[in-house]
Coordinates of C-alpha atoms in Angstrom, one line a residue:
X1 CA 0.0 0.0 0.0
X2 CA 2.8 2.4 0.9
X3 CA 4.4 1.6 -2.5
X4 CA 1.3 2.6 -4.3
X5 CA 1.1 5.9 -2.4
X6 CA 4.8 6.7 -3.1
X7 CA 4.5 5.8 -6.8
X8 CA 1.4 7.9 -7.5
X9 CA 1.8 11.0 -9.5
X10 CA 1.6 14.3 -7.5
X11 CA -1.8 16.0 -8.0
X12 CA -1.8 19.3 -9.8
X13 CA -4.9 21.5 -9.8
X14 CA -4.6 23.7 -13.0
X15 CA -6.8 26.8 -12.8
X16 CA -7.2 27.3 -16.6
X17 CA -9.2 29.9 -18.3
X18 CA -12.5 28.8 -19.8
X19 CA -11.3 27.9 -23.3
X20 CA -14.6 26.4 -24.5
X21 CA -15.0 25.7 -28.2
X22 CA -16.0 28.9 -30.0
X23 CA -17.6 28.7 -33.5
X24 CA -15.6 31.7 -34.7
X25 CA -12.2 30.9 -33.0
X26 CA -9.2 29.2 -34.6
X27 CA -9.3 25.5 -33.8
X28 CA -5.6 25.4 -33.1
X29 CA -6.0 27.7 -30.1
X30 CA -8.2 25.3 -28.3
X31 CA -5.8 22.4 -29.3
X32 CA -2.9 24.3 -27.7
X33 CA -4.7 24.5 -24.4
X34 CA -5.6 20.8 -24.5
X35 CA -2.1 19.9 -25.3
X36 CA -0.8 21.9 -22.3
X37 CA -3.0 19.7 -20.1
X38 CA -1.8 16.6 -21.9
X39 CA 1.8 17.7 -21.3
X40 CA 1.3 18.3 -17.6
X41 CA -0.3 14.9 -17.3
X42 CA 3.0 13.2 -18.2
X43 CA 4.2 14.0 -14.7
X44 CA 1.0 15.0 -12.7
X45 CA -2.4 13.8 -11.9
X46 CA -4.1 16.9 -13.4
X47 CA -7.4 18.4 -12.3
X48 CA -8.5 21.2 -14.5
X49 CA -10.7 23.9 -13.0
X50 CA -12.0 26.3 -15.7
X51 CA -14.9 27.9 -13.9
X52 CA -15.3 30.6 -11.2
X53 CA -14.4 29.0 -7.9
X54 CA -13.4 29.2 -4.2
X55 CA -9.7 28.2 -3.9
X56 CA -10.2 26.9 -0.4
X57 CA -13.1 24.7 -1.5
X58 CA -11.1 23.3 -4.4
X59 CA -8.1 22.5 -2.2
X60 CA -10.3 20.8 0.3
X61 CA -12.0 18.7 -2.4
X62 CA -8.9 17.6 -4.4
X63 CA -6.0 18.0 -1.9
X64 CA -3.5 19.1 -4.5
X65 CA 0.3 18.9 -4.1
X66 CA 0.7 21.9 -6.4
X67 CA -1.6 24.5 -8.0
X68 CA -1.0 26.3 -11.3
X69 CA -2.8 29.5 -12.3
X70 CA -3.1 30.5 -16.0
X71 CA -2.9 34.2 -16.3
X72 CA -2.1 37.1 -18.7
X73 CA -3.8 35.5 -21.7
X74 CA -4.9 37.9 -24.5
X75 CA -8.4 36.4 -24.8
X76 CA -9.6 35.2 -28.2
X77 CA -13.0 34.2 -27.0
X78 CA -11.8 32.6 -23.8
X79 CA -13.0 33.7 -20.4
X80 CA -10.8 34.6 -17.5
X81 CA -12.1 32.8 -14.4
X82 CA -12.6 34.4 -11.0
X83 CA -10.8 32.7 -8.0
X84 CA -11.5 33.7 -4.4
X85 CA -9.9 32.8 -1.1
X86 CA -6.4 32.2 -2.5
X87 CA -4.8 33.2 0.8
X88 CA -5.8 29.8 2.3
X89 CA -3.9 26.5 2.2
X90 CA -0.6 28.2 2.3
X91 CA 1.2 24.9 2.6
X92 CA 0.3 24.1 -1.0
X93 CA 2.9 25.6 -3.4
X94 CA 1.5 27.9 -6.2
X95 CA 2.8 28.7 -9.6
X96 CA 1.7 31.3 -12.2
X97 CA 1.6 30.5 -15.9
X98 CA 2.1 33.4 -18.3
X99 CA 0.3 31.8 -21.3
X100 CA 0.9 34.6 -23.8
X101 CA 3.3 36.4 -26.0
X102 CA 6.2 38.0 -24.3
X103 CA 5.1 41.5 -25.4
X104 CA 1.4 41.0 -24.5
X105 CA -0.4 44.1 -23.1
X106 CA -1.9 41.9 -20.4
X107 CA 1.4 41.5 -18.6
X108 CA 0.4 44.2 -16.1
X109 CA -2.8 42.2 -15.4
X110 CA -0.6 39.0 -15.0
X111 CA 1.5 40.7 -12.4
X112 CA -1.6 42.0 -10.6
X113 CA -3.0 38.5 -10.5
X114 CA 0.2 37.1 -9.1
X115 CA 0.2 39.6 -6.3
X116 CA -3.5 39.1 -5.6
X117 CA -3.0 35.3 -5.4
X118 CA 0.2 35.4 -3.4
X119 CA 2.3 33.7 -6.2
X120 CA 6.0 34.4 -6.3
X121 CA 7.3 31.9 -8.9
X122 CA 6.2 31.9 -12.5
X123 CA 6.5 30.0 -15.8
X124 CA 6.1 31.5 -19.3
X125 CA 5.6 29.7 -22.6
X126 CA 7.6 32.4 -24.5
X127 CA 11.4 32.1 -24.3
X128 CA 11.8 35.9 -24.5
X129 CA 9.5 36.7 -21.6
X130 CA 12.3 37.4 -19.1
X131 CA 13.5 40.2 -21.3
X132 CA 10.0 41.7 -21.4
X133 CA 9.4 41.4 -17.6
X134 CA 12.8 42.0 -16.1
X135 CA 11.4 42.9 -12.7
X136 CA 10.5 39.3 -12.0
X137 CA 13.0 37.4 -14.1
X138 CA 14.8 36.0 -11.0
X139 CA 11.7 33.9 -10.3
X140 CA 10.6 33.5 -13.9
X141 CA 11.2 30.2 -15.7
X142 CA 10.4 29.0 -19.2
X143 CA 8.0 26.1 -20.0
X144 CA 8.6 26.4 -23.8
X145 CA 6.4 25.4 -26.7
X146 CA 6.3 21.8 -27.9
X147 CA 4.5 19.4 -30.2
X148 CA 2.1 16.5 -29.5
X149 CA 3.8 13.6 -31.4
X150 CA 0.4 11.9 -31.8
X151 CA -0.5 14.8 -34.1
X152 CA 2.8 15.9 -35.6
X153 CA 4.7 12.9 -37.1
X154 CA 5.4 11.4 -40.5
X155 CA 2.1 10.4 -42.2
X156 CA 4.0 9.1 -45.2
X157 CA 2.3 11.8 -47.5
X158 CA 3.7 12.1 -51.0
X159 CA 5.6 15.4 -51.2
X160 CA 3.4 17.2 -53.7
X161 CA 3.6 20.7 -52.3
X162 CA 7.0 22.5 -53.1
X163 CA 6.4 25.2 -50.5
X164 CA 3.6 25.9 -48.0
X165 CA 3.0 29.4 -46.7
X166 CA 1.1 29.4 -43.4
X167 CA 0.6 31.9 -40.6
X168 CA 0.0 35.6 -40.4
X169 CA 2.4 38.1 -42.1
X170 CA 1.5 41.6 -40.9
X171 CA 3.8 44.0 -39.0
X172 CA 4.5 41.7 -36.2
X173 CA 6.3 39.4 -38.7
X174 CA 8.8 41.5 -40.7
X175 CA 10.7 38.4 -41.9
X176 CA 7.6 36.8 -43.3
X177 CA 6.6 40.1 -44.9
X178 CA 9.8 40.1 -46.8
X179 CA 10.3 36.4 -47.5
X180 CA 6.8 35.1 -48.2
X181 CA 6.1 37.2 -51.3
X182 CA 9.5 36.2 -52.8
X183 CA 8.7 32.5 -52.3
X184 CA 5.1 32.9 -53.5
X185 CA 6.1 34.7 -56.7
X186 CA 8.7 32.2 -57.7
X187 CA 7.6 28.7 -56.6
X188 CA 4.3 26.7 -56.6
X189 CA 2.9 27.2 -53.2
X190 CA 0.0 26.1 -51.0
X191 CA -1.0 29.4 -49.3
X192 CA -3.1 29.5 -46.2
X193 CA -5.3 32.6 -45.7
X194 CA -4.2 35.0 -43.0
X195 CA -7.3 35.1 -40.9
X196 CA -6.9 36.9 -37.5
X197 CA -7.6 34.9 -34.3
X198 CA -10.9 36.8 -33.8
X199 CA -12.1 36.6 -37.4
X200 CA -15.3 34.7 -38.2
X201 CA -13.2 32.9 -40.8
X202 CA -10.6 31.7 -38.4
X203 CA -12.5 28.4 -37.8
X204 CA -11.8 27.5 -41.4
X205 CA -8.0 27.4 -41.0
X206 CA -6.3 24.0 -41.0
X207 CA -5.6 22.7 -37.6
X208 CA -4.7 19.4 -35.9
X209 CA -4.2 16.4 -38.1
X210 CA -5.3 18.1 -41.3
X211 CA -2.7 20.8 -40.8
X212 CA 0.0 18.3 -39.9
X213 CA -0.8 16.2 -43.0
X214 CA -0.5 19.3 -45.2
X215 CA 2.9 20.0 -43.7
X216 CA 3.9 16.4 -44.2
X217 CA 3.0 16.7 -47.9
X218 CA 5.2 19.8 -48.3
X219 CA 8.9 20.0 -49.2
X220 CA 9.8 23.3 -47.5
X221 CA 7.8 25.4 -45.1
X222 CA 9.0 28.9 -44.0
X223 CA 8.2 30.5 -40.7
X224 CA 9.7 33.0 -38.2
X225 CA 9.5 34.0 -34.6
X226 CA 8.1 37.5 -35.0
X227 CA 10.0 40.8 -34.5
X228 CA 10.8 39.4 -31.0
X229 CA 13.0 36.6 -32.3
X230 CA 10.8 34.1 -30.5
X231 CA 10.5 30.3 -30.9
X232 CA 6.9 29.7 -31.9
X233 CA 5.0 26.5 -32.2
X234 CA 5.5 26.4 -36.0
X235 CA 9.2 26.1 -35.5
X236 CA 8.5 22.6 -34.0
X237 CA 5.4 21.7 -35.9
X238 CA 7.0 22.0 -39.4
X239 CA 10.0 19.7 -38.8
X240 CA 7.9 17.6 -36.4
X241 CA 5.6 16.7 -39.4
X242 CA 8.7 16.0 -41.5
X243 CA 8.9 19.1 -43.6
X244 CA 12.0 21.1 -44.1
X245 CA 12.0 24.2 -41.9
X246 CA 13.1 27.4 -43.5
X247 CA 13.5 30.2 -41.0
X248 CA 15.3 33.2 -39.6
X249 CA 18.5 32.8 -37.6
X250 CA 17.9 34.0 -34.1
X251 CA 19.5 33.2 -30.7
X252 CA 16.3 31.6 -29.5
X253 CA 16.1 29.3 -32.6
X254 CA 19.7 28.3 -32.2
X255 CA 19.1 27.6 -28.5
X256 CA 16.5 25.1 -29.5
X257 CA 19.1 23.2 -31.4
X258 CA 18.6 24.3 -35.0
X259 CA 21.7 24.4 -37.2
X260 CA 21.8 25.9 -40.6
X261 CA 21.8 23.3 -43.5
X262 CA 22.0 20.5 -41.0
X263 CA 18.4 20.3 -39.6
X264 CA 16.9 23.5 -41.0
X265 CA 17.7 26.3 -43.4
X266 CA 18.4 29.9 -42.3
X267 CA 17.6 32.5 -44.9
X268 CA 16.8 36.2 -45.1
X269 CA 15.5 38.5 -47.8
X270 CA 18.9 38.6 -49.6
X271 CA 19.5 34.9 -50.0
X272 CA 16.2 33.1 -49.8
X273 CA 15.8 32.6 -53.6
X274 CA 19.4 31.5 -54.0
X275 CA 19.2 28.9 -51.2
X276 CA 15.8 27.5 -52.2
X277 CA 16.9 27.2 -55.9
X278 CA 19.9 25.2 -54.6
X279 CA 17.8 23.0 -52.4
X280 CA 15.2 22.2 -55.1
X281 CA 18.0 21.3 -57.4
X282 CA 19.4 18.9 -54.8
X283 CA 16.5 16.8 -53.4
X284 CA 18.8 14.5 -51.5
X285 CA 20.0 17.4 -49.4
X286 CA 16.4 18.5 -48.6
X287 CA 15.7 14.9 -47.5
X288 CA 18.8 14.9 -45.3
X289 CA 17.9 18.3 -43.6
X290 CA 14.3 17.2 -43.2
X291 CA 15.2 13.9 -41.5
X292 CA 17.6 15.6 -39.2
X293 CA 15.0 18.2 -38.2
X294 CA 12.5 15.5 -37.6
X295 CA 14.9 13.7 -35.3
X296 CA 15.7 17.0 -33.4
X297 CA 12.0 17.7 -32.7
X298 CA 11.1 14.1 -31.7
X299 CA 14.1 13.8 -29.4
X300 CA 13.9 17.2 -27.7
X301 CA 10.7 19.1 -28.3
X302 CA 7.7 16.9 -27.7
X303 CA 5.4 17.2 -24.7
X304 CA 7.4 14.4 -23.0
X305 CA 10.4 16.7 -23.1
X306 CA 8.9 19.5 -21.0
X307 CA 9.4 18.5 -17.3
X308 CA 10.3 22.0 -16.1
X309 CA 7.1 22.5 -13.9
X310 CA 7.5 19.1 -12.4
X311 CA 11.2 19.8 -11.8
X312 CA 10.3 23.0 -10.0
X313 CA 7.8 21.1 -7.8
X314 CA 10.4 18.5 -6.8
X315 CA 13.1 21.0 -6.2
X316 CA 11.0 23.4 -4.1
X317 CA 10.0 20.6 -1.7
X318 CA 13.5 20.3 -0.5
X319 CA 14.7 23.9 -0.9
X320 CA 16.8 25.0 2.1
X321 CA 17.5 28.5 3.4
X322 CA 20.2 30.0 1.2
X323 CA 19.2 28.0 -1.9
X324 CA 17.4 29.0 -5.0
X325 CA 16.2 27.4 -8.2
X326 CA 17.7 28.4 -11.6
X327 CA 17.2 27.2 -15.2
X328 CA 20.1 26.3 -17.4
X329 CA 18.4 27.8 -20.5
X330 CA 15.0 28.3 -22.0
X331 CA 14.8 24.7 -23.0
X332 CA 17.0 23.4 -20.2
X333 CA 16.4 21.7 -16.8
X334 CA 15.9 23.4 -13.5
X335 CA 18.4 22.9 -10.7
X336 CA 19.0 24.4 -7.3
X337 CA 22.1 26.3 -6.3
X338 CA 23.4 28.3 -3.3
X339 CA 22.4 31.9 -3.5
X340 CA 25.9 32.9 -2.4
X341 CA 27.2 31.3 -5.7
X342 CA 25.5 34.2 -7.6
X343 CA 24.5 31.8 -10.4
X344 CA 21.5 32.9 -12.3
X345 CA 19.1 31.4 -14.8
X346 CA 20.3 31.5 -18.3
X347 CA 18.0 33.7 -20.4
X348 CA 18.2 34.5 -24.0
X349 CA 19.6 37.9 -24.7
X350 CA 17.8 38.3 -28.0
X351 CA 17.6 40.9 -30.7
X352 CA 14.0 41.8 -30.4
X353 CA 13.4 44.7 -32.7
X354 CA 11.0 46.6 -30.4
X355 CA 13.5 46.3 -27.4
X356 CA 16.3 47.8 -29.6
X357 CA 14.0 50.7 -30.7
X358 CA 13.0 51.4 -27.1
X359 CA 16.7 51.5 -26.0
X360 CA 17.5 53.8 -28.9
X361 CA 14.5 56.0 -28.0
X362 CA 15.5 56.2 -24.4
X363 CA 19.0 57.3 -25.3
X364 CA 17.6 60.0 -27.5
X365 CA 15.1 61.1 -24.8
X366 CA 17.9 61.3 -22.3
X367 CA 19.7 63.6 -24.7
X368 CA 16.7 65.9 -25.0
X369 CA 16.0 64.8 -28.6
X370 CA 12.3 64.2 -28.0
X371 CA 11.0 64.2 -31.6
X372 CA 13.6 61.6 -32.6
X373 CA 12.8 59.5 -29.5
X374 CA 9.1 59.7 -30.5
X375 CA 9.9 58.3 -33.9
X376 CA 11.6 55.3 -32.3
X377 CA 8.7 54.6 -30.0
X378 CA 6.1 55.0 -32.8
X379 CA 8.1 52.5 -34.9
X380 CA 7.6 50.0 -32.1
X381 CA 3.9 50.3 -32.6
X382 CA 4.3 49.3 -36.3
X383 CA 5.3 45.9 -34.9
X384 CA 2.8 45.7 -32.0
X385 CA 0.1 48.4 -32.1
X386 CA -0.7 47.9 -28.4
X387 CA 2.8 47.7 -27.0
X388 CA 2.5 49.3 -23.5
X389 CA 6.1 50.3 -23.1
X390 CA 6.0 52.3 -26.3
X391 CA 2.7 54.0 -25.4
X392 CA 4.0 54.9 -22.0
X393 CA 7.2 56.4 -23.4
X394 CA 5.1 58.4 -25.9
X395 CA 3.2 59.8 -22.9
X396 CA 6.4 60.9 -21.3
X397 CA 7.4 62.6 -24.6
X398 CA 4.1 64.3 -24.7
X399 CA 4.6 65.6 -21.1
X400 CA 8.1 66.9 -22.0
X401 CA 6.6 68.7 -24.9
X402 CA 3.9 70.3 -22.8
X403 CA 1.0 68.2 -24.3
X404 CA -0.7 67.1 -21.1
X405 CA -3.9 66.1 -22.9
X406 CA -2.1 63.8 -25.2
X407 CA -0.2 62.2 -22.3
X408 CA -3.4 61.8 -20.3
X409 CA -5.1 60.1 -23.2
X410 CA -2.3 57.6 -23.5
X411 CA -2.3 56.9 -19.8
X412 CA -6.0 56.4 -19.7
X413 CA -5.7 53.9 -22.6
X414 CA -3.0 51.9 -20.7
X415 CA -5.0 51.8 -17.5
X416 CA -8.1 50.8 -19.3
X417 CA -6.5 47.8 -20.9
X418 CA -5.6 46.4 -17.5
X419 CA -8.7 47.5 -15.5
X420 CA -11.5 47.4 -18.1
X421 CA -10.4 44.9 -20.7
X422 CA -8.5 42.5 -18.5
X423 CA -10.4 43.3 -15.3
X424 CA -7.4 43.1 -13.0
X425 CA -7.5 44.0 -9.3
X426 CA -5.3 47.0 -9.8
X427 CA -3.3 48.7 -12.6
X428 CA 0.4 48.7 -13.2
X429 CA 1.8 51.0 -10.5
X430 CA 3.9 53.1 -12.8
X431 CA 1.1 53.6 -15.2
X432 CA -1.2 54.6 -12.3
X433 CA 1.5 57.0 -11.0
X434 CA 1.8 58.8 -14.4
X435 CA -2.0 58.8 -14.9
X436 CA -2.2 60.9 -11.7
X437 CA 0.8 63.0 -12.8
X438 CA -0.9 63.7 -16.1
X439 CA -4.0 64.8 -14.3
X440 CA -1.9 67.3 -12.3
X441 CA -0.2 68.5 -15.5
X442 CA -3.7 69.2 -16.9
X443 CA -4.5 71.4 -13.9
X444 CA -6.7 68.7 -12.3
X445 CA -4.9 68.4 -9.0
X446 CA -8.0 67.8 -6.8
X447 CA -9.0 64.9 -9.0
X448 CA -5.5 63.4 -8.7
X449 CA -5.6 63.9 -4.9
X450 CA -8.9 62.1 -4.6
X451 CA -7.8 59.2 -6.7
X452 CA -4.4 58.6 -5.2
X453 CA -5.8 56.1 -2.7
X454 CA -8.3 54.5 -5.0
X455 CA -6.1 51.3 -5.1
X456 CA -5.0 51.2 -1.5
X457 CA -2.8 48.1 -1.9
X458 CA -0.8 49.5 -4.8
X459 CA 2.8 50.3 -4.0
X460 CA 5.8 51.3 -6.0
X461 CA 8.7 53.7 -5.7
X462 CA 7.4 55.8 -8.7
X463 CA 3.9 55.8 -7.2
X464 CA 5.4 57.0 -3.9
X465 CA 6.9 60.0 -5.9
X466 CA 3.5 60.8 -7.4
X467 CA 2.0 60.8 -3.9
X468 CA 4.9 62.9 -2.7
X469 CA 4.1 65.5 -5.4
X470 CA 0.4 65.5 -4.3
X471 CA 1.5 66.0 -0.7
X472 CA 3.8 68.8 -1.5
X473 CA 1.4 70.7 -3.8
X474 CA -1.4 70.2 -1.2
X475 CA 0.7 71.6 1.6
X476 CA 0.5 68.4 3.6
X477 CA 4.0 66.9 2.9
X478 CA 5.3 64.8 5.7
X479 CA 7.4 61.8 6.2
X480 CA 4.4 59.5 5.8
X481 CA 5.1 59.4 2.0
X482 CA 8.8 59.8 2.1
X483 CA 9.6 56.1 2.1
X484 CA 8.2 52.9 0.6
X485 CA 4.8 52.4 2.3
X486 CA 4.3 48.9 1.3
X487 CA 5.7 46.0 -0.7
X488 CA 6.4 47.1 -4.2
X489 CA 4.1 45.8 -6.9
X490 CA 6.2 44.8 -9.9
X491 CA 5.8 46.9 -13.0
X492 CA 6.4 46.1 -16.7
X493 CA 8.1 49.5 -17.1
X494 CA 11.7 50.5 -16.4
X495 CA 12.2 54.0 -15.2
X496 CA 15.5 56.0 -15.4
X497 CA 17.4 55.9 -12.1
X498 CA 17.0 59.3 -10.4
X499 CA 17.2 60.5 -6.8
X500 CA 14.1 62.2 -5.4
X501 CA 15.6 65.6 -5.8
X502 CA 16.6 64.9 -9.5
X503 CA 13.1 63.5 -10.2
X504 CA 11.3 66.5 -8.6
X505 CA 13.5 68.9 -10.7
X506 CA 12.6 66.9 -13.8
X507 CA 8.9 66.9 -13.0
X508 CA 9.0 70.6 -12.2
X509 CA 10.2 71.3 -15.7
X510 CA 7.4 69.1 -17.0
X511 CA 4.8 71.2 -15.1
X512 CA 6.4 74.4 -16.5
X513 CA 6.0 73.1 -20.0
X514 CA 2.5 72.1 -19.3
X515 CA 1.5 75.7 -18.4
X516 CA 1.5 75.0 -14.6
X517 CA 4.2 77.5 -13.4
X518 CA 2.8 78.0 -9.9
X519 CA 2.9 74.2 -9.3
X520 CA 6.4 74.0 -10.8
X521 CA 7.6 76.8 -8.5
X522 CA 6.3 74.9 -5.4
X523 CA 8.2 71.8 -6.3
X524 CA 11.4 73.6 -7.1
X525 CA 11.5 75.1 -3.6
X526 CA 10.4 72.0 -1.8
X527 CA 13.2 70.9 0.6
X528 CA 13.7 67.2 -0.1
X529 CA 16.5 65.3 1.7
X530 CA 17.5 61.6 1.6
X531 CA 14.4 60.6 3.5
X532 CA 11.9 62.6 1.4
X533 CA 10.1 65.7 2.4
X534 CA 11.5 68.1 4.9
X535 CA 9.6 71.2 5.9
X536 CA 6.0 71.9 4.9
X537 CA 5.5 74.1 1.9
X538 CA 3.2 76.9 1.2
X539 CA -0.4 75.7 0.7
X540 CA -1.8 76.2 -2.8
X541 CA -5.5 76.8 -3.3
X542 CA -7.0 74.8 -6.1
X543 CA -10.2 75.2 -7.9
X544 CA -12.7 72.4 -7.6
X545 CA -13.0 70.3 -10.7
X546 CA -15.7 71.8 -12.9
X547 CA -18.7 69.9 -14.3
X548 CA -21.7 68.4 -12.5
X549 CA -21.1 65.1 -14.3
X550 CA -17.7 64.7 -12.7
X551 CA -19.1 65.6 -9.3
X552 CA -21.8 63.0 -9.8
X553 CA -19.2 60.3 -10.5
X554 CA -17.3 61.2 -7.4
X555 CA -20.4 61.5 -5.3
X556 CA -21.7 58.1 -6.3
X557 CA -18.4 56.4 -5.6
X558 CA -18.2 58.1 -2.2
X559 CA -21.7 56.9 -1.5
X560 CA -20.7 53.3 -2.2
X561 CA -17.8 53.6 0.2
X562 CA -20.0 55.3 2.9
X563 CA -22.6 52.5 2.6
X564 CA -19.9 49.9 3.0
X565 CA -20.7 48.5 -0.5
X566 CA -17.1 48.0 -1.6
X567 CA -17.9 44.6 -2.9
X568 CA -20.3 46.1 -5.5
X569 CA -18.1 49.2 -6.2
X570 CA -16.5 49.1 -9.6
X571 CA -12.8 48.6 -9.7
X572 CA -12.2 51.4 -12.2
X573 CA -11.7 55.1 -11.4
X574 CA -15.0 57.2 -11.0
X575 CA -14.5 59.0 -14.3
X576 CA -16.4 58.9 -17.5
X577 CA -13.3 57.8 -19.4
X578 CA -13.5 54.4 -17.6
X579 CA -17.3 53.9 -18.1
X580 CA -17.7 53.8 -14.3
X581 CA -21.6 53.7 -14.4
X582 CA -21.5 50.9 -16.9
X583 CA -19.4 48.8 -14.6
X584 CA -21.6 49.8 -11.7
X585 CA -24.7 48.7 -13.5
X586 CA -23.2 45.3 -14.3
X587 CA -22.4 44.8 -10.6
X588 CA -25.8 45.9 -9.3
X589 CA -28.2 44.4 -11.9
X590 CA -28.5 40.7 -12.8
X591 CA -27.6 39.9 -16.4
X592 CA -31.2 39.1 -17.3
X593 CA -32.4 42.6 -16.3
X594 CA -29.7 44.7 -18.0
X595 CA -31.7 45.5 -21.2
X596 CA -33.5 48.6 -19.9
X597 CA -30.3 49.9 -18.3
X598 CA -28.4 50.0 -21.6
X599 CA -30.6 52.9 -22.8
X600 CA -29.8 54.8 -19.6
X601 CA -26.0 54.1 -20.0
X602 CA -26.1 55.2 -23.6
X603 CA -27.8 58.5 -22.7
X604 CA -25.3 59.1 -20.0
X605 CA -22.4 58.4 -22.3
X606 CA -23.6 61.1 -24.7
X607 CA -23.6 63.8 -22.1
X608 CA -20.7 66.3 -22.4
X609 CA -17.6 65.5 -20.3
X610 CA -16.4 68.2 -17.8
X611 CA -12.9 69.5 -18.6
X612 CA -11.8 70.1 -15.1
X613 CA -9.9 73.3 -14.2

């Protein structure tokens, strides 16, 4: 009996989003989610929970050895589940799973979830995620993409398709944008339509066995890992179905074991025709490369070769004080080492195009060349139109050019993605700080002051500085805001390293440019030492925000607090930009009775918005 207990697989409760079949969704998205569960099942007895639930009740019922929380997904018809009481059963280790692209704009929501659920170790499916979330990379490991060999294998199809072009090829995929037309215009091709994930036509795309058979019938199939130089599923699916992979040379692809002209073919826009002409003229060489690629995938990149989550579980059980867990590479094993050794996980230092542009823009901004910096940040949006880092930096540029309205609009958009679209508990702390600062730059100090405590658990050094500004300008500066007033929430943004005095001088200049000279003067003369605020400063008198509509929003939110109805209170700021009343109606009124309220919300949304001071 003891032998049976010891031999049983540890039980994993996987809190997965509700990825139910959607008539309009791409079929392969659902397959990916199912394959993740199948992969976990190689090492765990997996229980999938994909509905709203009480964590304590689930743990009582299933007695898990480990719990895994999917988070940060950019929904394509899937529903994010609500999980309560996650502060119970503290003896059960918890892991987060960032199941999304490294550059996804739900990363702030992911970090909010992790803090809310008390999770301090995370896995990501993207190999480049540590570069996109450096604040947590010490506890961030990679559980990389893989294939299911039951789907992707050699079906023995006759090679009747010279080249197959599959996958999207818009701005996110610059290599495909260059290479695909050159192949399409020169060789006979099977071309798959480029339907977006959310398109009603996405369900018509090949997936599963049909897709694998089409790959198996093809001689060469090109793909790339986006502007981020990522390793995507297609890198494994193509050779895994015994087709010759044609791709872009990147550090991540080489880390996966791909070698040019040995088990794949590296090309770019300058040599793709030359290399494919050579290969088509030498069919034996294509067969050799294809066979070697097939061996690589089936020996290193199937679901049975992804034990990283299981390794973390086993290592964490015996982790001693002074030890930590590291990963030998994005496709490597996890091991434990002494912290004093200073060994770190090996992450890919890639050549992501957006990261290079951000760094270039930051250097230009530091030199005061704001227009040139803006161009770099705008070019990032050509790759990923929703990239939060680029939008945040464009807001900083707007402030430095005195355009507070533009900065405010950008900050509203960033906060809305996390709070309205993703419905996180709280926003990115740096984004929230600069949302408040943009309000002050617009002359809406009172509104910023009222909103500073709207998310009471939010803490970050940059948010502390925003509160410091509010305290100084309101004449109530004291040591209460001089230090860190709580454990820092991690941010996806990296801020220039400045002392408080340097930062206040910088923001004073911003206020001057935004036509707020009185406020700038107060900050310039505020005595700030190493511990923060020194003496109190002269009290400024501020006008109340104009507009009955804005007072109505503030009054209703205050009434919810006064009546102790925080559970029904919307988790978005009481401003029309965030559709506060729409969120309030959804909380107050059952779904079946919401029809009549839509007309009221529509009427309210058409009322003019107050412009503040």
